[in-house]
Each structure stands twice: as C-alpha cells, then as structure tokens.
Coordinates of C-alpha atoms and ligand atoms in Angstrom, one line a residue:
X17 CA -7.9 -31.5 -2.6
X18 CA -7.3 -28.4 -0.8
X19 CA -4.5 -25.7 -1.6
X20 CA -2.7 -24.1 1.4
X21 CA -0.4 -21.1 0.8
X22 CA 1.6 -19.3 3.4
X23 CA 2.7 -15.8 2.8
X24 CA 5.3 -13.8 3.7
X25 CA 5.7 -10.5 3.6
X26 CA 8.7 -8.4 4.8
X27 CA 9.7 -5.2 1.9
X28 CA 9.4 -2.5 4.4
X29 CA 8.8 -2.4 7.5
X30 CA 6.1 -4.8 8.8
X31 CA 6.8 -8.0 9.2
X32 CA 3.4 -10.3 8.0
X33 CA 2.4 -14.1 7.6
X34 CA -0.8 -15.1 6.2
X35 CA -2.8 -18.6 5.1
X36 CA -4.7 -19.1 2.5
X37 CA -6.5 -22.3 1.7
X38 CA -8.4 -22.4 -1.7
X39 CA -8.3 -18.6 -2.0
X40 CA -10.2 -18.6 1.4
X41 CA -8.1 -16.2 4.1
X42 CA -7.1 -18.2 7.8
X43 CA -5.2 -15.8 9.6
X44 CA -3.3 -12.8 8.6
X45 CA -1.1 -11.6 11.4
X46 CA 0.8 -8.6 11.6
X47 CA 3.9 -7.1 13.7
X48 CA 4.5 -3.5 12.8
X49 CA 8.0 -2.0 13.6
X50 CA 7.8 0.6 16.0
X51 CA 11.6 1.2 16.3
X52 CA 11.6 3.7 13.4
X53 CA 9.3 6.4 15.1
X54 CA 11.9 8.0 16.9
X55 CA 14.1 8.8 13.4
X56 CA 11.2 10.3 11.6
X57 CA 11.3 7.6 8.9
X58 CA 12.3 3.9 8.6
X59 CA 15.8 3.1 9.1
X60 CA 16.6 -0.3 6.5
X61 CA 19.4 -1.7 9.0
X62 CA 17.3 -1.4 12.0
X63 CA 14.1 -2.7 9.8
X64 CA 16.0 -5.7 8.6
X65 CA 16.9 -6.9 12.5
X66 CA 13.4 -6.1 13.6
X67 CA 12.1 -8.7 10.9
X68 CA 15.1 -11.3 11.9
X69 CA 13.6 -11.1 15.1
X70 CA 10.0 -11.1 14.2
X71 CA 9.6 -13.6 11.5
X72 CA 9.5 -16.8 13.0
X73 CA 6.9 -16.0 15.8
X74 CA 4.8 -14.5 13.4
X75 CA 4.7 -17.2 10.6
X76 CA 4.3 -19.7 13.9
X77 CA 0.9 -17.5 15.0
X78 CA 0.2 -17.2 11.4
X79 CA 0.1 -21.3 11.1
X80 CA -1.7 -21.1 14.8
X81 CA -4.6 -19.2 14.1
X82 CA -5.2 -20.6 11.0
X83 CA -5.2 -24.1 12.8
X84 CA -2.9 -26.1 10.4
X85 CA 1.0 -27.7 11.0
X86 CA 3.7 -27.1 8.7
X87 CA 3.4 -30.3 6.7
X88 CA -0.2 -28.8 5.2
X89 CA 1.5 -26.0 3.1
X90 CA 1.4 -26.2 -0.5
X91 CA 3.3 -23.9 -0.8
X92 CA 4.9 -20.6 0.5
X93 CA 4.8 -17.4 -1.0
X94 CA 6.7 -14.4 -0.5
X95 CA 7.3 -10.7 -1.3
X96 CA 10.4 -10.8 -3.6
X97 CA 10.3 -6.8 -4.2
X98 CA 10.2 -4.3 -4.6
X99 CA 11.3 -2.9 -1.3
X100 CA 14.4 -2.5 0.9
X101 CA 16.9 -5.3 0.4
X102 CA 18.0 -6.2 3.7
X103 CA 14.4 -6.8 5.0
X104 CA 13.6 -8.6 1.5
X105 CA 16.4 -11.1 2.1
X106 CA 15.3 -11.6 5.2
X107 CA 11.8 -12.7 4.5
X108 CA 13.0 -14.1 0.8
X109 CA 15.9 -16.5 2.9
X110 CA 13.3 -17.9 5.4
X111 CA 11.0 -18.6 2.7
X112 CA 13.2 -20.6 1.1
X113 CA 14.9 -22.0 4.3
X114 CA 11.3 -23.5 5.1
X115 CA 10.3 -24.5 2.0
X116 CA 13.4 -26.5 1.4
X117 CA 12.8 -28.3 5.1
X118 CA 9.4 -29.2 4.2
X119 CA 10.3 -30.1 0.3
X120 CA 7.5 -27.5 -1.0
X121 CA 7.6 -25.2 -3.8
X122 CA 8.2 -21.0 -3.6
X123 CA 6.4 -19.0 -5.1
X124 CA 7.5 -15.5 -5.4
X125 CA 5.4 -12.0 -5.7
X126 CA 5.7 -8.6 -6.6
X127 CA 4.6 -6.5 -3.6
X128 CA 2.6 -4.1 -6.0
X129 CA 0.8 -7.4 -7.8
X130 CA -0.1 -8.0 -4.0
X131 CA -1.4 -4.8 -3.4
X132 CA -4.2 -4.9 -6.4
X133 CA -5.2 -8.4 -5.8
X134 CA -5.7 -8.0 -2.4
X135 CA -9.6 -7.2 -3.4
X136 CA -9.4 -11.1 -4.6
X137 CA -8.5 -11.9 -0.6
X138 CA -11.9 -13.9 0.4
X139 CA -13.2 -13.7 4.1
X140 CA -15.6 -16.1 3.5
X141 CA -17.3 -18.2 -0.1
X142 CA -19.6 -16.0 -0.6
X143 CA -17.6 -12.1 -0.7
X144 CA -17.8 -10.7 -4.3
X145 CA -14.5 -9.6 -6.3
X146 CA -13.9 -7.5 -9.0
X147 CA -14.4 -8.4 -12.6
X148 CA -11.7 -7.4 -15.3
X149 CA -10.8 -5.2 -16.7
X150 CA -10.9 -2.3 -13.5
X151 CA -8.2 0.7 -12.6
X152 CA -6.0 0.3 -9.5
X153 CA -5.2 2.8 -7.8
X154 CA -2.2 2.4 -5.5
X155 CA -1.0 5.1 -3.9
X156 CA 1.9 4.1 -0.6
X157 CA 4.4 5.4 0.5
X158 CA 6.9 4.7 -2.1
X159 CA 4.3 4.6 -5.2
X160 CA 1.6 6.3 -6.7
X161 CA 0.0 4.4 -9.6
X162 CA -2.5 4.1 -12.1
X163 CA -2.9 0.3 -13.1
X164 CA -5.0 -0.9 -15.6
X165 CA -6.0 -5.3 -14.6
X166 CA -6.6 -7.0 -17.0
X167 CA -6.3 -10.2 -15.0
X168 CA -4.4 -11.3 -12.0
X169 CA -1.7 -11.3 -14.5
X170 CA -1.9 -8.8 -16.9
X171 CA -1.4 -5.3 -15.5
X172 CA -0.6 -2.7 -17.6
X173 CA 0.8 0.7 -15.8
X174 CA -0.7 3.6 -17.1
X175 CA 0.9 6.4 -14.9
X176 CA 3.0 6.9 -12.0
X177 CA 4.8 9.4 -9.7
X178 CA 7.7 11.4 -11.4
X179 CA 8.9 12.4 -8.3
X180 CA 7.7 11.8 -4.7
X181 CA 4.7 9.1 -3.4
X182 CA 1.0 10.5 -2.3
X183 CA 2.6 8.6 1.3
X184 CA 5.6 10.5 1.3
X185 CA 4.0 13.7 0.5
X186 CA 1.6 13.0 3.7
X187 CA 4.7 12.2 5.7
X188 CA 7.0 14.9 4.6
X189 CA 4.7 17.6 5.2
X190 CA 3.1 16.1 8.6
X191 CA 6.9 16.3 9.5
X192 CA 7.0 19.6 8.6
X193 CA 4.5 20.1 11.6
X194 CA 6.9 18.0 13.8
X195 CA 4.5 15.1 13.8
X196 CA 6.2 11.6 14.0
X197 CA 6.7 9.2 11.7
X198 CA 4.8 8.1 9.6
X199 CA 2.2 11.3 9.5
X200 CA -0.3 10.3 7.3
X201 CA -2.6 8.5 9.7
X202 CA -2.0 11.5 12.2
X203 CA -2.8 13.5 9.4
X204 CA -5.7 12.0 8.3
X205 CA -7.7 12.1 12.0
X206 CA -6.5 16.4 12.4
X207 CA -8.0 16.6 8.9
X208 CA -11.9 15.6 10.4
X209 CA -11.3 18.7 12.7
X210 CA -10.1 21.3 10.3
X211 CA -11.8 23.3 7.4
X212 CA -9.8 21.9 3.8
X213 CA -10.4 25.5 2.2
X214 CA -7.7 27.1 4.6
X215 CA -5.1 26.9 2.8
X216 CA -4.3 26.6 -1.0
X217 CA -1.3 24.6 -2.0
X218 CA 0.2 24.2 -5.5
X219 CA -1.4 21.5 -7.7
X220 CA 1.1 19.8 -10.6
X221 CA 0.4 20.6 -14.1
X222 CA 2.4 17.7 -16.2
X223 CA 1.1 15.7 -18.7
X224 CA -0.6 12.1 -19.3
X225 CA -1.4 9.6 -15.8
X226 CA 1.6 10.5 -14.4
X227 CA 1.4 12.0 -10.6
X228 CA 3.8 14.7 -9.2
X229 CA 3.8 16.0 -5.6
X230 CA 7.1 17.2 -4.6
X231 CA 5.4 21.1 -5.5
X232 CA 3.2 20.5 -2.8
X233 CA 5.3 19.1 -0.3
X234 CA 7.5 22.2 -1.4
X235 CA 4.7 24.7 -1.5
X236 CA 3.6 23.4 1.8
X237 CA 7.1 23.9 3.8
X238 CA 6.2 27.7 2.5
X239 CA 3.4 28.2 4.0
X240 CA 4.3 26.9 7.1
X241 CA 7.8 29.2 6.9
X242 CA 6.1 31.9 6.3
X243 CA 3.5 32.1 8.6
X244 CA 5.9 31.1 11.1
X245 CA 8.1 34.7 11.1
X246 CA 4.7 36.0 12.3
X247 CA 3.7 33.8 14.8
X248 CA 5.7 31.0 16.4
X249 CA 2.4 29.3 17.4
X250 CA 1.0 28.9 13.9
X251 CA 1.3 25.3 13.8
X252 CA 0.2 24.8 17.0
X253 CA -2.9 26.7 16.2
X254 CA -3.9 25.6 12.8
X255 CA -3.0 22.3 12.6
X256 CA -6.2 20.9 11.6
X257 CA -6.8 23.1 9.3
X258 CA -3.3 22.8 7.9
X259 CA -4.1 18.2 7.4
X260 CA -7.1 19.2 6.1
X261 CA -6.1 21.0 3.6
X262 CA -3.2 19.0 2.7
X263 CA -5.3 15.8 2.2
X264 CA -7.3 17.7 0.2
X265 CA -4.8 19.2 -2.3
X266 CA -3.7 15.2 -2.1
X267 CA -7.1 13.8 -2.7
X268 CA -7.6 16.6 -5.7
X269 CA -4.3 15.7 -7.6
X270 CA -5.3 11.9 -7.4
X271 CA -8.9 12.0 -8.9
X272 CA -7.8 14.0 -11.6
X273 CA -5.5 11.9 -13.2
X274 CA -7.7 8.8 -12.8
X275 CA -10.8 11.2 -13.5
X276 CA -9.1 11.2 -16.7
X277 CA -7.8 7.4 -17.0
X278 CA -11.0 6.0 -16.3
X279 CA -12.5 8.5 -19.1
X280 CA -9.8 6.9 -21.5
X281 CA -10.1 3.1 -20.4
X282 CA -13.8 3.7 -20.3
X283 CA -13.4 0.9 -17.5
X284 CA -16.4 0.2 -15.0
X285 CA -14.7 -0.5 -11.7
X286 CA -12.1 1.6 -9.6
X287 CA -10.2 -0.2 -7.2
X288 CA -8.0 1.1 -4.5
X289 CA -4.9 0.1 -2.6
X290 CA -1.6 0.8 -0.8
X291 CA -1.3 2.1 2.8
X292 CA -2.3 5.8 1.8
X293 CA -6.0 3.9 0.6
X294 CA -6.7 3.8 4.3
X295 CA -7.0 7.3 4.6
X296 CA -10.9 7.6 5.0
X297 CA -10.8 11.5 3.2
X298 CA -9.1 9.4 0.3
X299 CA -12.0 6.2 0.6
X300 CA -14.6 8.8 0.9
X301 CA -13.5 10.6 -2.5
X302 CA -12.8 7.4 -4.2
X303 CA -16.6 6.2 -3.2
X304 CA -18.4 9.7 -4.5
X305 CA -16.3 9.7 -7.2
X306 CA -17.0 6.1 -8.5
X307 CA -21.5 7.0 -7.7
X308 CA -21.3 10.1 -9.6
X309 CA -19.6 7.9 -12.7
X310 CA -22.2 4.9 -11.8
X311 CA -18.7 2.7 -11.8
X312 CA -18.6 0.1 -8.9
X313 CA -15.7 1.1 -6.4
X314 CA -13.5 -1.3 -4.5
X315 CA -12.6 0.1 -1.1
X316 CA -10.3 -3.0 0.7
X317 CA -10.2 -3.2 4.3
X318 CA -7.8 -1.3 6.2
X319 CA -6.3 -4.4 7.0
X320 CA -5.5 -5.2 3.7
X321 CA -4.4 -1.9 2.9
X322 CA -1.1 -1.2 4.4
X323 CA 1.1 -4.0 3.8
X324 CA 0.7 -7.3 4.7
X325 CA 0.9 -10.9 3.8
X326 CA -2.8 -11.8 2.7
X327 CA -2.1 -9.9 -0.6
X328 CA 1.2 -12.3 -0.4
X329 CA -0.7 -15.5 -0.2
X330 CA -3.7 -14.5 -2.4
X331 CA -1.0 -13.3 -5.6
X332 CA 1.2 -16.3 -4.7
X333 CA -2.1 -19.0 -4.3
X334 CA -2.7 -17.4 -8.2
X335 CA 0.6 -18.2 -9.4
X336 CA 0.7 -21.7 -8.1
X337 CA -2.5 -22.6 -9.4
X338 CA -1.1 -21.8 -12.7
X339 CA 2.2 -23.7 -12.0
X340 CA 4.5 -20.1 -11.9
X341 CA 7.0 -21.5 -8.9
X342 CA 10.5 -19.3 -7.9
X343 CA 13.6 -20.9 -8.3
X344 CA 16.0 -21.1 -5.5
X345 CA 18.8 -18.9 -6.7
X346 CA 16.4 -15.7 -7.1
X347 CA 17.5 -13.1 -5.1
X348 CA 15.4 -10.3 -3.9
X349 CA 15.2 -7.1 -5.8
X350 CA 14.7 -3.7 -4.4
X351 CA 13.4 -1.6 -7.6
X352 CA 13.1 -3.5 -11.2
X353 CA 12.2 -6.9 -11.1
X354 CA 15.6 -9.4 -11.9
Ligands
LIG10 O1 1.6 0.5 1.6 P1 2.3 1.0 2.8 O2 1.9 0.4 4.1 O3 3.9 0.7 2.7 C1 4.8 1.4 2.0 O4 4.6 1.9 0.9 O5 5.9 1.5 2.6 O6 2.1 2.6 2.9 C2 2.7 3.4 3.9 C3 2.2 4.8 3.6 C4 2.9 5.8 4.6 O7 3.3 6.9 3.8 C5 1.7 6.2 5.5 O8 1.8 7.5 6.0 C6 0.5 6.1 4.6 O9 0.8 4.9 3.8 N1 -0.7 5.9 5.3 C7 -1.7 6.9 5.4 C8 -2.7 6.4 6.2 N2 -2.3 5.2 6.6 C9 -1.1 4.9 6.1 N3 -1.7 8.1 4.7 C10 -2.8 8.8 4.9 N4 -3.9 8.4 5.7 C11 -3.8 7.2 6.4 N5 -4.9 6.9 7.1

C-alpha cells in the first residue's frame, strides 16, 4: 500500500503545498508573496494575511495536479519552525484543521531538516540521492550552516553564523545599491556582467565552522559611501562590478569554512541548500570545489532551493514511516524548537 503525504510549508514568506506518494514528488506548487517588495524586506503581519489568503487554493492545486482527493492523504506534514510566528500558525492551524476533518495524523518538520533532505525529493524511481554521512551546506536568508547528516535524522551542526545570514548579507548590501527586495537574485544576474576583482571587501577572521558577514555588509556600505562624495553616479556605473565582487567575497568566506569541515569530517559528499544555493556563482563554486576534492556534490534544483513544501513532505513522509506523528497542542516555534 501506497503512502501519500501533503506538505505545507508557510515560515516565511511563500506559501507552498506539495504531494508525496512513496517518497515519489506529485506536484509542488508555489505562491510567492510579492507584497513585501515595496518595504525592502518582508513585513510578518502582512506575510501572515498573504498566506491566510493563499493557503487553501494552493493546497487545493497542490492535491489537483497531483491527481488525488483529500481522503488519499496519509498524512499531512508541515513546517512547525523555525520561522515567523504569525505565518507559522497559519500554515501549523490549517494543518491541523484538515487533518482533524479527515481523521489523519500530523506530522510536523523543522524547516532546516527540510532544507537538507530536500536532495532525498525523487522526480522519478530511478534519481540517485546522497549516501550518509555528507556536509550540508545551507546558507538562506536567516541561516548560514555547516551540517554534518548522518541520516535523515541525525544531523549534527558543526558551524553557523554569529551574526548576519550569507541571504541577508546579499540583500543588505544589494539594498545599499537601492535594489529591491530581496537583492540576491538581482545580484546574482549583475554579477555575470561585472569583473569580481573590482573591489576588495573585508573577509572574517573568527575561529572554528562558524560564519560571519556583518564586516562585509559593513565594509561594503563603505565603499559605496565613499566613492559616492566623488561621484554621485558611482553606483549607477559600477554596479556589476560592485555584485560581482560581492558574491565573490560571499562565495570566498563560504568555501573556507567548509574547505576546512570537509578536511575535518573527511566526508565524501557536499550537499547544498537554502535559497542563497540558487545563486549559480554559489552552484558553480560548490561544483569546482567538490571535482578538485574528487567528492560528489549535490546541487538541488532551484525549485527545491528556496523554500517550499517538497522538502516539507519528503522530511515529514520520513518521519511517518518511522511512526514520529505531532500532537495537537504543539504550537509553532519561531527560533528553538519547543
Ligand atoms: O531559503 P530562503 O528562500 O528563505 C529564507 O531564508 O527566508 O532564502 C531566501 C534568501 C534571500 O536572502 C534571497 O536573497 C536569497 O535567498 N537568494 C539568493 C538567490 N536566490 C535567493 N541569493 C543569491 N542569489 C540567488 N540567486
């Protein structure tokens, strides 16, 4: 007999629904929130209301397209955190809502756990996924993350951001240039036009895994500052060069940390996720950097690299395989796990 997850995902601010059946994706389907561009960042009381509204029409296309009615769930997984609250409950409250209509367990998932097993998300029987152990990295916009899987249950973090997210670096400096929100995508297509040696930018210098990159984003403001007494037009003018050499500086401070976890876990896989993993400088780094180690890299598809429900269903079709269901009264968390 077949297993049928639904997912829902709903921590930031894209709303996402997803089937699974036997580990075997049916639809993902995705509404992204566009009502935060104007603000320069995402705003949680508008975010929540844009999922309120969103939710049931995507978890109704989600079921469409995967060609299945309500009463074939197994289950129904969902992001529990972390995240922001008010779009947590929101996707945590309708999970539950339908899985008590359709008397079906809940099983709940850590939106980082989703992240790293989305390389388990199957298109089709015969796609390969990664053996344990491998590294993670899973760089967003809220983390930055060196993960050591062991399994799709043990995961052991080795390092993480003291300060700001590789994401938020991207998006605090591409607002810097007056780009909207959220920069790093606009950064990452100015960066194929402009020459990454421009500019020099301060690198961290702390010790362990551990990731830093509020010198840059501070070192970067600057740069721009200063350049701008002179000429008013310098942004204008060197703008690719400017996202160029930002993503660089970025891509630099990433491989050196896991240049040095992968030397101390002696692992033989690198895999890659979080919605900064879709910038292609970052996939193209990850791939060179994983040949000239002779380690296999896992590159996910952009898709399943920003958030969205797949990684939901795929962590929450693990857990109810192994009988790990969510009680009613949990409520959503928006850091630590409770
Ligand atoms: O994982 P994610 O979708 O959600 C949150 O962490 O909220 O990551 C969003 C982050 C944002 O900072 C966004 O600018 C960044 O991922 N991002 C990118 C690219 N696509 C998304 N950064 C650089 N290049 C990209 N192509």
């Amino acid at each position: 007999m077949s297993t049928t997850i639904l997912g829902i995902e709903s921590s930031c601010d894209d709303t996402s629904a997803a089937v699974i059946s036997d580990g075997i994706l049916r639809s993902n389907v995705i509404a992204s929130q566009k009502v935060h561009e104007q603000f320069g960042g995402v705003v949680p009381e508008l975010a929540s209301r844009a999922h309120q509204q969103n939710i049931l029409p995507v978890v109704s296309e989600a079921l469409r397209q995967a060609g299945i009615v309500c009463s074939e769930l197994d289950a129904i997984a969902f992001t529990r955190g972390p995240g922001l609250l008010g779009s947590l409950l929101v996707g945590t409250s309708f999970a539950k809502g339908m899985a008590i209509g359709l008397g079906i367990p809940t099983v709940d998932v850590n939106h980082l756990h989703g992240h790293v097993l989305s390389h388990f998300i199957k298109e089709n029987e015969g796609q390969e996924v990664p053996e344990f152990p491998f590294l993670c990295l899973l760089i967003s916009g809220g983390n930055s993350q060196i993960i050591l899987v062991r399994s799709p249950f043990d995961m052991e973090m080795l390092g993480s951001t003291i300060d700001d997210a590789a994401g938020e670096a991207f998006d605090k400096c591409a607002k810097v240039m007056g780009l909207p929100y959220p920069g790093g995508p606009i950064i990452d297509r100015l960066a194929t036009e402009g020459d990454p040696d421009a500019f020099k930018f301060a690198k961290p210098n702390i010790p362990g895994f551990d990731y830093s990159f509020s010198g840059l984003k501070t070192s970067f403001l600057y740069t721009v500052r200063d350049h701008l007494k002179n000429d008013p037009q310098f942004i204008e003018k060197r703008k690719a060069d400017l996202a160029a050499s930002l993503q660089k500086t970025i891509i630099d401070i990433l491989l050196d940390k896991l240049a040095k976890a992968v030397k101390a876990t002696k692992v033989n896989a690198v895999a890659i996720g979080g919605g900064v993993s879709a910038n292609s400088g970052v996939r193209n780094a990850i791939q060179d950097f994983c040949n000239r180690r002779h380690i296999k890299a896992w590159i996910p598809k952009r898709a399943f690299s920003t958030d969205n429900a797949a990684m939901v269903a795929i962590a929450g079709y693990y857990k109810y395989i192994k009988g790990e269901f969510c009680s009613l009264d949990m409520p959503p968390y928006s850091k630590v796990e409770v």
